[in-house]
Coordinates of N, CA and C and ligand atoms in Angstrom, one line a residue:
M14 N -58.5 1.1 -19.0 CA -57.2 1.1 -18.3 C -56.3 -0.1 -18.5
E15 N -57.0 -1.3 -18.5 CA -56.2 -2.5 -18.7 C -55.5 -2.5 -20.0
E16 N -56.2 -2.0 -21.1 CA -55.6 -2.0 -22.4 C -54.4 -1.0 -22.5
N17 N -54.6 0.2 -21.9 CA -53.5 1.2 -21.8 C -52.4 0.6 -21.0
F18 N -52.7 -0.2 -20.0 CA -51.7 -0.7 -19.1 C -50.8 -1.6 -19.9
D19 N -51.3 -2.4 -20.9 CA -50.5 -3.3 -21.7 C -49.5 -2.5 -22.5
E20 N -50.0 -1.3 -23.0 CA -49.0 -0.5 -23.8 C -47.9 0.1 -22.9
L21 N -48.3 0.5 -21.7 CA -47.4 1.0 -20.8 C -46.4 -0.1 -20.4
L22 N -46.9 -1.3 -20.2 CA -46.0 -2.4 -19.8 C -45.0 -2.7 -20.9
L23 N -45.4 -2.5 -22.1 CA -44.5 -2.7 -23.3 C -43.3 -1.8 -23.2
K24 N -43.7 -0.5 -22.8 CA -42.6 0.5 -22.7 C -41.7 0.2 -21.6
Y25 N -42.3 -0.2 -20.4 CA -41.4 -0.5 -19.3 C -40.6 -1.8 -19.5
T26 N -41.1 -2.8 -20.2 CA -40.3 -4.0 -20.5 C -39.1 -3.6 -21.4
A27 N -39.4 -2.7 -22.5 CA -38.3 -2.3 -23.4 C -37.3 -1.5 -22.6
A28 N -37.7 -0.7 -21.7 CA -36.8 0.2 -20.9 C -35.9 -0.7 -20.0
L29 N -36.6 -1.7 -19.4 CA -35.8 -2.6 -18.5 C -34.7 -3.3 -19.3
K30 N -35.0 -3.8 -20.5 CA -34.0 -4.5 -21.3 C -32.9 -3.5 -21.6
T31 N -33.2 -2.3 -22.0 CA -32.2 -1.3 -22.3 C -31.3 -1.0 -21.1
L32 N -32.0 -0.9 -20.0 CA -31.2 -0.6 -18.7 C -30.2 -1.7 -18.4
E33 N -30.8 -3.0 -18.5 CA -29.9 -4.1 -18.2 C -28.7 -4.2 -19.1
T34 N -29.0 -3.9 -20.4 CA -27.9 -4.0 -21.4 C -26.8 -2.9 -21.0
Q35 N -27.3 -1.7 -20.8 CA -26.4 -0.6 -20.6 C -25.6 -0.8 -19.3
I36 N -26.2 -1.2 -18.3 CA -25.5 -1.4 -17.0 C -24.5 -2.6 -17.2
S37 N -24.9 -3.6 -17.9 CA -24.0 -4.8 -18.1 C -22.7 -4.3 -18.9
I38 N -22.9 -3.5 -19.9 CA -21.8 -3.0 -20.7 C -20.9 -2.1 -19.9
L39 N -21.5 -1.2 -19.1 CA -20.7 -0.4 -18.2 C -19.8 -1.2 -17.3
L40 N -20.4 -2.2 -16.7 CA -19.7 -3.0 -15.7 C -18.6 -3.8 -16.3
Q41 N -18.9 -4.4 -17.5 CA -17.9 -5.1 -18.2 C -16.7 -4.3 -18.6
D42 N -17.0 -3.0 -19.0 CA -15.9 -2.1 -19.4 C -15.1 -1.7 -18.1
F43 N -15.8 -1.5 -17.0 CA -15.1 -1.1 -15.8 C -14.2 -2.3 -15.4
E44 N -14.7 -3.5 -15.4 CA -13.8 -4.6 -15.0 C -12.6 -4.8 -15.9
Y45 N -12.8 -4.6 -17.2 CA -11.7 -4.7 -18.2 C -10.7 -3.7 -17.9
K46 N -11.1 -2.4 -17.6 CA -10.1 -1.4 -17.4 C -9.5 -1.4 -16.0
N47 N -10.2 -1.9 -15.0 CA -9.7 -1.9 -13.7 C -9.3 -3.2 -13.1
N48 N -9.5 -4.2 -13.9 CA -9.2 -5.6 -13.4 C -9.9 -5.9 -12.1
Y49 N -11.1 -5.4 -12.0 CA -11.8 -5.5 -10.7 C -13.3 -5.4 -10.9
N50 N -14.1 -6.3 -10.3 CA -15.5 -6.3 -10.5 C -16.2 -5.9 -9.1
P51 N -16.8 -4.7 -9.0 CA -17.3 -4.2 -7.7 C -18.7 -4.8 -7.4
V52 N -19.2 -5.6 -8.3 CA -20.6 -6.0 -8.1 C -20.7 -7.5 -7.8
E53 N -21.5 -7.8 -6.8 CA -21.8 -9.2 -6.4 C -22.9 -9.8 -7.3
H54 N -24.0 -9.1 -7.3 CA -25.1 -9.5 -8.2 C -26.1 -8.4 -8.4
I55 N -26.9 -8.6 -9.5 CA -27.9 -7.6 -9.8 C -29.3 -8.3 -9.9
K56 N -30.3 -7.6 -9.4 CA -31.7 -8.1 -9.5 C -32.5 -7.1 -10.2
T57 N -33.4 -7.5 -11.0 CA -34.3 -6.5 -11.6 C -35.8 -7.0 -11.5
R58 N -36.7 -6.1 -11.6 CA -38.1 -6.5 -11.6 C -39.0 -5.4 -12.1
I59 N -40.1 -5.8 -12.7 CA -41.2 -4.8 -13.0 C -42.2 -4.9 -11.9
K60 N -42.6 -3.8 -11.3 CA -43.6 -3.9 -10.2 C -44.9 -4.5 -10.7
S61 N -45.5 -5.3 -9.9 CA -46.7 -6.0 -10.3 C -47.9 -4.9 -10.4
Y62 N -48.9 -5.2 -11.1 CA -50.0 -4.3 -11.3 C -50.6 -4.0 -9.9
D63 N -50.8 -5.1 -9.1 CA -51.4 -4.9 -7.8 C -50.6 -4.0 -6.9
S64 N -49.2 -4.1 -7.0 CA -48.4 -3.2 -6.1 C -48.5 -1.8 -6.6
I65 N -48.6 -1.6 -8.0 CA -48.7 -0.3 -8.5 C -50.0 0.4 -8.0
V66 N -51.1 -0.4 -8.1 CA -52.4 0.1 -7.6 C -52.3 0.5 -6.1
K67 N -51.7 -0.4 -5.3 CA -51.5 -0.1 -3.9 C -50.8 1.2 -3.6
K68 N -49.7 1.4 -4.4 CA -48.9 2.6 -4.2 C -49.7 3.8 -4.6
L69 N -50.4 3.8 -5.7 CA -51.2 4.9 -6.1 C -52.3 5.3 -5.1
K70 N -52.9 4.2 -4.6 CA -54.0 4.4 -3.6 C -53.4 5.0 -2.3
K71 N -52.3 4.5 -1.9 CA -51.6 5.0 -0.7 C -51.3 6.5 -0.9
K72 N -50.9 6.9 -2.1 CA -50.5 8.3 -2.3 C -51.7 9.2 -2.6
G73 N -52.9 8.5 -2.7 CA -54.2 9.3 -2.9 C -54.5 9.6 -4.4
Y74 N -53.9 8.8 -5.3 CA -54.2 9.1 -6.8 C -55.1 8.0 -7.3
S75 N -55.8 8.4 -8.4 CA -56.7 7.4 -9.0 C -55.8 6.5 -10.0
I76 N -56.4 5.4 -10.4 CA -55.6 4.4 -11.1 C -55.6 4.8 -12.6
T77 N -54.7 5.6 -13.1 CA -54.6 5.9 -14.5 C -53.2 5.7 -15.0
T78 N -53.0 5.5 -16.3 CA -51.6 5.3 -16.8 C -50.8 6.6 -16.5
K79 N -51.5 7.8 -16.7 CA -50.8 9.0 -16.5 C -50.2 9.1 -15.0
N80 N -51.1 8.7 -14.1 CA -50.7 8.7 -12.7 C -49.6 7.7 -12.4
I81 N -49.6 6.6 -13.1 CA -48.6 5.6 -12.9 C -47.2 6.2 -13.3
E82 N -47.3 6.8 -14.5 CA -46.0 7.4 -15.1 C -45.5 8.6 -14.2
N83 N -46.5 9.4 -13.7 CA -46.0 10.6 -12.9 C -45.7 10.3 -11.4
H84 N -46.4 9.3 -10.9 CA -46.3 9.1 -9.4 C -45.7 7.8 -8.9
V85 N -45.6 6.8 -9.8 CA -44.9 5.6 -9.3 C -43.5 5.5 -10.0
H86 N -42.5 5.9 -9.2 CA -41.2 6.1 -9.8 C -40.4 4.8 -9.9
D87 N -40.9 3.7 -9.3 CA -40.1 2.5 -9.3 C -40.9 1.3 -10.0
V88 N -41.6 1.6 -11.0 CA -42.3 0.5 -11.8 C -41.1 -0.4 -12.3
I89 N -40.1 0.2 -12.8 CA -38.9 -0.5 -13.1 C -37.9 -0.4 -11.9
G90 N -37.5 -1.5 -11.4 CA -36.5 -1.5 -10.3 C -35.3 -2.3 -10.6
M91 N -34.2 -1.7 -10.3 CA -32.9 -2.5 -10.5 C -32.2 -2.4 -9.1
R92 N -31.7 -3.5 -8.6 CA -30.9 -3.5 -7.4 C -29.5 -4.0 -7.7
I93 N -28.5 -3.2 -7.5 CA -27.1 -3.6 -7.7 C -26.5 -3.8 -6.4
V94 N -26.1 -5.0 -6.1 CA -25.5 -5.4 -4.8 C -24.0 -5.5 -5.0
C95 N -23.3 -4.6 -4.2 CA -21.8 -4.5 -4.3 C -21.1 -5.2 -3.2
S96 N -19.8 -5.4 -3.4 CA -19.0 -6.1 -2.4 C -18.8 -5.1 -1.2
F97 N -18.1 -4.0 -1.4 CA -17.7 -3.1 -0.3 C -18.4 -1.8 -0.4
L98 N -18.4 -1.1 0.7 CA -19.0 0.2 0.8 C -18.5 1.2 -0.3
S99 N -17.2 1.1 -0.5 CA -16.6 2.0 -1.5 C -17.1 1.7 -2.9
D100 N -17.4 0.4 -3.1 CA -17.9 0.0 -4.4 C -19.2 0.6 -4.8
V101 N -20.1 0.9 -3.7 CA -21.4 1.5 -4.0 C -21.2 2.8 -4.6
Y102 N -20.2 3.6 -4.1 CA -20.0 5.0 -4.7 C -19.4 4.9 -6.0
K103 N -18.5 3.9 -6.2 CA -17.9 3.7 -7.6 C -19.0 3.4 -8.6
V104 N -19.9 2.6 -8.3 CA -21.0 2.2 -9.2 C -21.9 3.4 -9.4
V105 N -22.2 4.2 -8.4 CA -23.0 5.4 -8.5 C -22.4 6.3 -9.5
R106 N -21.1 6.6 -9.3 CA -20.3 7.5 -10.2 C -20.3 7.0 -11.7
L107 N -20.2 5.7 -11.8 CA -20.2 5.1 -13.1 C -21.5 5.4 -13.8
I108 N -22.6 5.2 -13.1 CA -23.9 5.5 -13.8 C -24.1 7.0 -14.0
E109 N -23.7 7.8 -13.1 CA -23.9 9.2 -13.2 C -23.1 9.7 -14.5
N110 N -22.0 9.1 -14.8 CA -21.1 9.7 -15.8 C -21.3 8.9 -17.1
C111 N -22.2 8.0 -17.2 CA -22.2 7.1 -18.4 C -22.8 7.8 -19.6
G112 N -23.5 8.9 -19.4 CA -24.0 9.7 -20.6 C -25.2 9.2 -21.3
Q113 N -25.6 7.9 -21.0 CA -26.8 7.4 -21.6 C -28.0 7.4 -20.7
I114 N -27.8 7.0 -19.5 CA -28.8 7.0 -18.5 C -28.8 8.4 -17.8
E115 N -30.0 9.0 -17.8 CA -30.0 10.4 -17.1 C -30.5 10.3 -15.7
V116 N -29.6 10.6 -14.8 CA -29.9 10.6 -13.4 C -30.6 11.9 -13.0
H117 N -31.9 11.8 -12.5 CA -32.6 13.1 -12.2 C -32.8 13.2 -10.7
Q118 N -32.6 12.2 -9.9 CA -32.7 12.3 -8.4 C -31.9 11.3 -7.7
Q119 N -31.2 11.7 -6.6 CA -30.4 10.8 -5.9 C -30.8 10.9 -4.4
K120 N -30.9 9.7 -3.7 CA -31.1 9.7 -2.3 C -30.0 8.9 -1.6
D121 N -29.2 9.5 -0.8 CA -28.1 8.7 -0.2 C -28.6 8.3 1.2
Y122 N -29.3 7.2 1.3 CA -29.7 6.7 2.6 C -28.6 6.0 3.3
I123 N -27.3 6.0 2.8 CA -26.2 5.5 3.5 C -25.7 6.6 4.4
T124 N -25.5 7.8 3.9 CA -25.1 8.9 4.7 C -26.3 9.3 5.7
N125 N -27.5 9.2 5.1 CA -28.7 9.6 5.9 C -29.7 8.4 6.0
P126 N -29.4 7.4 6.9 CA -30.3 6.3 6.9 C -31.8 6.7 7.2
K127 N -32.7 5.8 6.8 CA -34.1 6.1 7.1 C -34.3 5.7 8.6
D128 N -35.5 6.2 9.1 CA -35.8 6.0 10.6 C -35.7 4.5 10.9
S129 N -36.1 3.6 10.0 CA -36.1 2.2 10.2 C -34.7 1.7 10.4
G130 N -33.7 2.4 9.9 CA -32.3 1.9 9.9 C -31.9 1.5 8.5
Y131 N -32.9 1.6 7.5 CA -32.6 1.2 6.1 C -31.5 2.0 5.5
T132 N -30.5 1.4 4.9 CA -29.5 2.1 4.2 C -29.4 1.5 2.7
S133 N -29.1 2.4 1.8 CA -29.0 2.1 0.4 C -28.8 3.4 -0.4
Y134 N -28.3 3.3 -1.6 CA -28.2 4.6 -2.4 C -29.2 4.4 -3.5
H135 N -30.1 5.4 -3.6 CA -31.2 5.3 -4.6 C -30.9 6.4 -5.7
L136 N -31.1 5.9 -7.0 CA -31.0 6.8 -8.1 C -32.3 6.7 -8.9
L137 N -32.9 7.8 -9.2 CA -34.0 7.8 -10.1 C -33.5 8.3 -11.4
V138 N -33.8 7.5 -12.5 CA -33.1 7.7 -13.8 C -34.2 7.7 -14.9
Y139 N -33.8 8.3 -16.0 CA -34.6 8.2 -17.2 C -33.8 7.4 -18.2
I140 N -34.5 6.4 -18.8 CA -33.8 5.6 -19.8 C -34.4 5.9 -21.2
P141 N -33.6 6.3 -22.1 CA -34.1 6.5 -23.5 C -34.4 5.2 -24.2
V142 N -35.6 5.1 -24.7 CA -36.0 3.9 -25.4 C -36.5 4.3 -26.8
N143 N -35.9 3.5 -27.8 CA -36.2 3.8 -29.2 C -37.5 3.0 -29.6
L144 N -38.6 3.6 -29.8 CA -39.8 2.9 -30.3 C -40.1 3.4 -31.7
L145 N -41.2 2.8 -32.3 CA -41.5 3.2 -33.7 C -41.8 4.7 -33.9
D146 N -42.4 5.3 -32.8 CA -42.8 6.7 -32.9 C -41.6 7.6 -32.5
G147 N -40.5 7.1 -32.1 CA -39.3 7.9 -31.8 C -38.8 7.5 -30.4
I148 N -38.0 8.4 -29.9 CA -37.3 8.0 -28.6 C -38.2 8.6 -27.4
I149 N -38.5 7.7 -26.4 CA -39.2 8.2 -25.3 C -38.3 7.9 -24.0
L150 N -38.6 8.7 -23.0 CA -37.8 8.5 -21.7 C -38.7 7.8 -20.7
V151 N -38.1 6.7 -20.2 CA -38.9 5.9 -19.2 C -38.1 5.9 -17.9
E152 N -38.9 6.2 -16.8 CA -38.2 6.3 -15.5 C -38.0 4.9 -14.8
A153 N -36.9 4.8 -14.1 CA -36.6 3.6 -13.3 C -35.9 4.0 -12.0
E154 N -36.0 3.1 -11.0 CA -35.3 3.3 -9.7 C -34.1 2.3 -9.7
I155 N -32.9 2.8 -9.4 CA -31.8 1.9 -9.2 C -31.4 2.0 -7.7
Q156 N -31.4 0.9 -7.0 CA -30.9 0.9 -5.6 C -29.5 0.2 -5.6
V157 N -28.6 0.9 -5.1 CA -27.2 0.4 -5.0 C -26.8 0.2 -3.5
R158 N -26.4 -1.0 -3.2 CA -26.1 -1.3 -1.8 C -25.1 -2.4 -1.6
T159 N -24.5 -2.6 -0.4 CA -23.6 -3.7 -0.2 C -24.4 -5.0 0.1
I160 N -23.6 -6.1 0.1 CA -24.3 -7.4 0.5 C -24.9 -7.3 1.9
A161 N -24.1 -6.6 2.8 CA -24.6 -6.5 4.2 C -25.9 -5.7 4.2
M162 N -26.0 -4.6 3.5 CA -27.2 -3.8 3.5 C -28.3 -4.6 2.9
D163 N -28.0 -5.4 1.9 CA -29.0 -6.1 1.2 C -29.6 -7.2 2.1
F164 N -28.7 -7.8 2.9 CA -29.1 -8.9 3.8 C -30.1 -8.3 4.8
W165 N -29.8 -7.1 5.4 CA -30.7 -6.5 6.4 C -32.0 -6.1 5.7
A166 N -31.9 -5.4 4.5 CA -33.2 -4.9 3.9 C -34.1 -6.0 3.4
S167 N -33.5 -7.1 2.9 CA -34.4 -8.2 2.5 C -35.1 -8.8 3.6
L168 N -34.4 -9.0 4.7 CA -35.1 -9.6 5.9 C -36.1 -8.7 6.5
E169 N -35.7 -7.4 6.7 CA -36.5 -6.4 7.3 C -37.8 -6.2 6.5
H170 N -37.6 -6.3 5.1 CA -38.8 -6.2 4.2 C -39.8 -7.2 4.5
K171 N -39.3 -8.5 4.8 CA -40.2 -9.6 5.1 C -40.8 -9.4 6.5
L172 N -39.9 -9.0 7.4 CA -40.4 -9.1 8.9 C -41.2 -7.9 9.2
S173 N -40.9 -6.7 8.7 CA -41.5 -5.5 9.2 C -42.0 -4.5 8.2
Y174 N -41.2 -4.2 7.1 CA -41.6 -3.1 6.2 C -42.9 -3.3 5.6
K175 N -43.3 -4.5 5.2 CA -44.6 -4.8 4.5 C -45.6 -5.3 5.5
F176 N -45.3 -5.3 6.8 CA -46.3 -5.7 7.8 C -47.5 -4.8 7.9
Q177 N -48.7 -5.3 7.8 CA -49.9 -4.5 7.8 C -50.2 -3.8 9.1
G178 N -49.9 -4.5 10.2 CA -50.3 -3.9 11.5 C -49.2 -3.1 12.1
N179 N -49.3 -2.8 13.4 CA -48.2 -2.0 14.0 C -47.1 -2.8 14.6
V180 N -45.9 -2.6 14.1 CA -44.8 -3.4 14.6 C -44.4 -2.8 16.0
P181 N -44.3 -3.7 17.0 CA -44.0 -3.2 18.4 C -42.7 -2.5 18.4
K182 N -42.6 -1.4 19.2 CA -41.4 -0.5 19.3 C -40.2 -1.3 19.6
E183 N -40.3 -2.3 20.5 CA -39.0 -3.0 20.9 C -38.5 -3.8 19.6
I184 N -39.4 -4.3 18.8 CA -38.9 -5.0 17.6 C -38.3 -4.0 16.6
K185 N -38.9 -2.8 16.4 CA -38.4 -1.8 15.6 C -37.0 -1.4 16.0
D186 N -36.8 -1.2 17.4 CA -35.6 -0.8 18.0 C -34.5 -1.8 17.7
Y187 N -34.9 -3.1 17.8 CA -34.0 -4.2 17.7 C -33.5 -4.3 16.2
L188 N -34.4 -4.1 15.3 CA -34.1 -4.1 13.8 C -33.1 -2.9 13.5
Y189 N -33.4 -1.8 14.2 CA -32.5 -0.6 14.0 C -31.1 -0.9 14.5
K190 N -31.1 -1.6 15.6 CA -29.8 -2.0 16.2 C -29.0 -2.9 15.2
C191 N -29.8 -3.9 14.7 CA -29.2 -4.8 13.7 C -28.6 -4.0 12.5
A192 N -29.3 -3.0 12.1 CA -28.8 -2.2 10.9 C -27.5 -1.4 11.3
T193 N -27.4 -0.9 12.5 CA -26.2 -0.2 12.9 C -25.0 -1.3 13.0
D194 N -25.4 -2.5 13.6 CA -24.3 -3.5 13.6 C -23.8 -3.8 12.3
I195 N -24.7 -3.9 11.3 CA -24.3 -4.3 9.9 C -23.5 -3.2 9.3
H196 N -23.8 -1.9 9.7 CA -23.0 -0.8 9.1 C -21.6 -0.9 9.7
T197 N -21.4 -1.3 11.0 CA -20.1 -1.4 11.6 C -19.3 -2.6 10.9
L198 N -20.0 -3.7 10.6 CA -19.4 -4.8 9.9 C -18.9 -4.3 8.5
D199 N -19.8 -3.6 7.8 CA -19.4 -3.0 6.5 C -18.1 -2.2 6.5
Q200 N -18.0 -1.4 7.6 CA -16.8 -0.6 7.8 C -15.6 -1.5 8.0
K201 N -15.8 -2.5 8.8 CA -14.7 -3.4 9.2 C -14.2 -4.1 7.9
M202 N -15.1 -4.6 7.1 CA -14.7 -5.3 5.9 C -14.0 -4.4 4.9
L203 N -14.5 -3.1 4.9 CA -13.9 -2.1 4.0 C -12.4 -1.9 4.4
N204 N -12.2 -1.8 5.8 CA -10.8 -1.6 6.3 C -9.9 -2.8 5.9
I205 N -10.5 -4.0 6.1 CA -9.7 -5.2 5.7 C -9.3 -5.1 4.2
N206 N -10.3 -4.7 3.4 CA -10.0 -4.6 1.9 C -8.9 -3.6 1.7
K207 N -9.0 -2.5 2.4 CA -7.9 -1.4 2.2 C -6.5 -2.0 2.5
K208 N -6.5 -2.7 3.7 CA -5.2 -3.3 4.2 C -4.7 -4.3 3.1
M209 N -5.6 -5.1 2.6 CA -5.2 -6.2 1.6 C -4.7 -5.5 0.4
Q210 N -5.3 -4.4 0.0 CA -4.8 -3.7 -1.2 C -3.4 -3.2 -1.0
E211 N -3.1 -2.6 0.2 CA -1.8 -2.1 0.5 C -0.8 -3.3 0.5
I212 N -1.2 -4.4 1.0 CA -0.3 -5.6 1.0 C 0.0 -6.0 -0.4
N213 N -1.0 -6.0 -1.3 CA -0.8 -6.4 -2.7 C 0.1 -5.5 -3.4
K214 N 0.1 -4.2 -3.0 CA 0.9 -3.2 -3.7 C 2.4 -3.5 -3.4
D215 N 2.7 -3.9 -2.1 CA 4.1 -4.1 -1.7 C 4.8 -5.3 -2.4
Ligands
LIG14 P1 -40.9 -2.5 -2.5 O1 -41.8 -3.6 -2.1 O2 -39.5 -2.8 -2.1 O3 -41.0 -2.1 -4.0 P2 -41.9 6.2 -3.3 O4 -42.7 5.4 -2.3 O5 -40.9 5.3 -4.1 O6 -42.7 7.0 -4.3 P3 -40.1 7.2 -1.4 O7 -40.8 6.7 -0.2 O8 -39.5 8.6 -1.3 O9 -41.1 7.3 -2.6 O10 -39.1 6.2 -1.9 P4 -37.8 5.7 -1.3 O11 -37.8 5.8 0.1 O12 -36.7 6.5 -2.0 O13 -37.7 4.2 -1.8 C1 -38.7 3.3 -1.6 C2 -38.1 1.9 -1.7 O14 -36.9 1.8 -0.9 C3 -39.1 0.9 -1.2 O15 -39.9 0.5 -2.3 C4 -38.2 -0.2 -0.7 O16 -37.7 -1.0 -1.8 C5 -37.0 0.6 -0.2 N1 -37.2 1.0 1.2 C6 -37.4 2.2 1.7 N2 -37.5 2.2 3.1 C7 -37.3 0.9 3.4 C8 -37.2 0.3 4.7 O17 -37.4 0.9 5.8 N3 -37.0 -1.1 4.7 C9 -36.8 -1.8 3.6 N4 -36.6 -3.1 3.7 N5 -36.9 -1.2 2.3 C10 -37.1 0.1 2.3 P5 -41.4 0.2 -2.0 O18 -42.2 0.4 -3.2 O19 -41.9 0.9 -0.8 O20 -41.4 -1.3 -1.6

């Protein structure tokens, strides 16, 4: 398994480089044509071997490269953090229409937040990677969210999401309330942005 995993890792590393390049080109082109950059920052990672094993065990699968490829959809993870709520959807449409990255699943946790209060837009994509044997498709998860959503998700991830024991209900409720407060703030900032755009037009 360890040896096969090295080969798999090579594919994932190549796919991540391809994804980073394609997204960066798309965003540069968008900025050039619209004179506007919708993205604050981008983070990428390859899931650690231990986290992959944990996820497979949690889902009840044995640790094989086949199971990693078929059941761990986020070995490659990209997080695109946008300025405003409307920018999230602009970036999603950009990826959908780019023609190189194939979007095969979308989860809009902004319209339908998770029970925890988590909001974000998830895309599962296939990235074509050119290897010696030909072109292969490698899966990746792209999370698109605002800075406000990222603030909540990053802190909740540390405080509660990865917590091994039972998080008390009152804390869960409080975190949920923080998530709804943040959504309200996102809407307010979006409205200010709209007003400023109108002022700029005049
Ligand atoms: P990590 O440590 O962030 O990588 P999957 O588990 O991916 O096979 P699922 O559950 O349908 O299938 O995936 P989902 O919900 O589309 O996406 C899971 C990822 O979203 C998580 O990855 C987190 O990054 C994020 N996420 C989902 N729910 C929450 C939440 O309540 N709080 C926070 N902070 N993040 C969340 P991992 O691998 O679980 O964790």
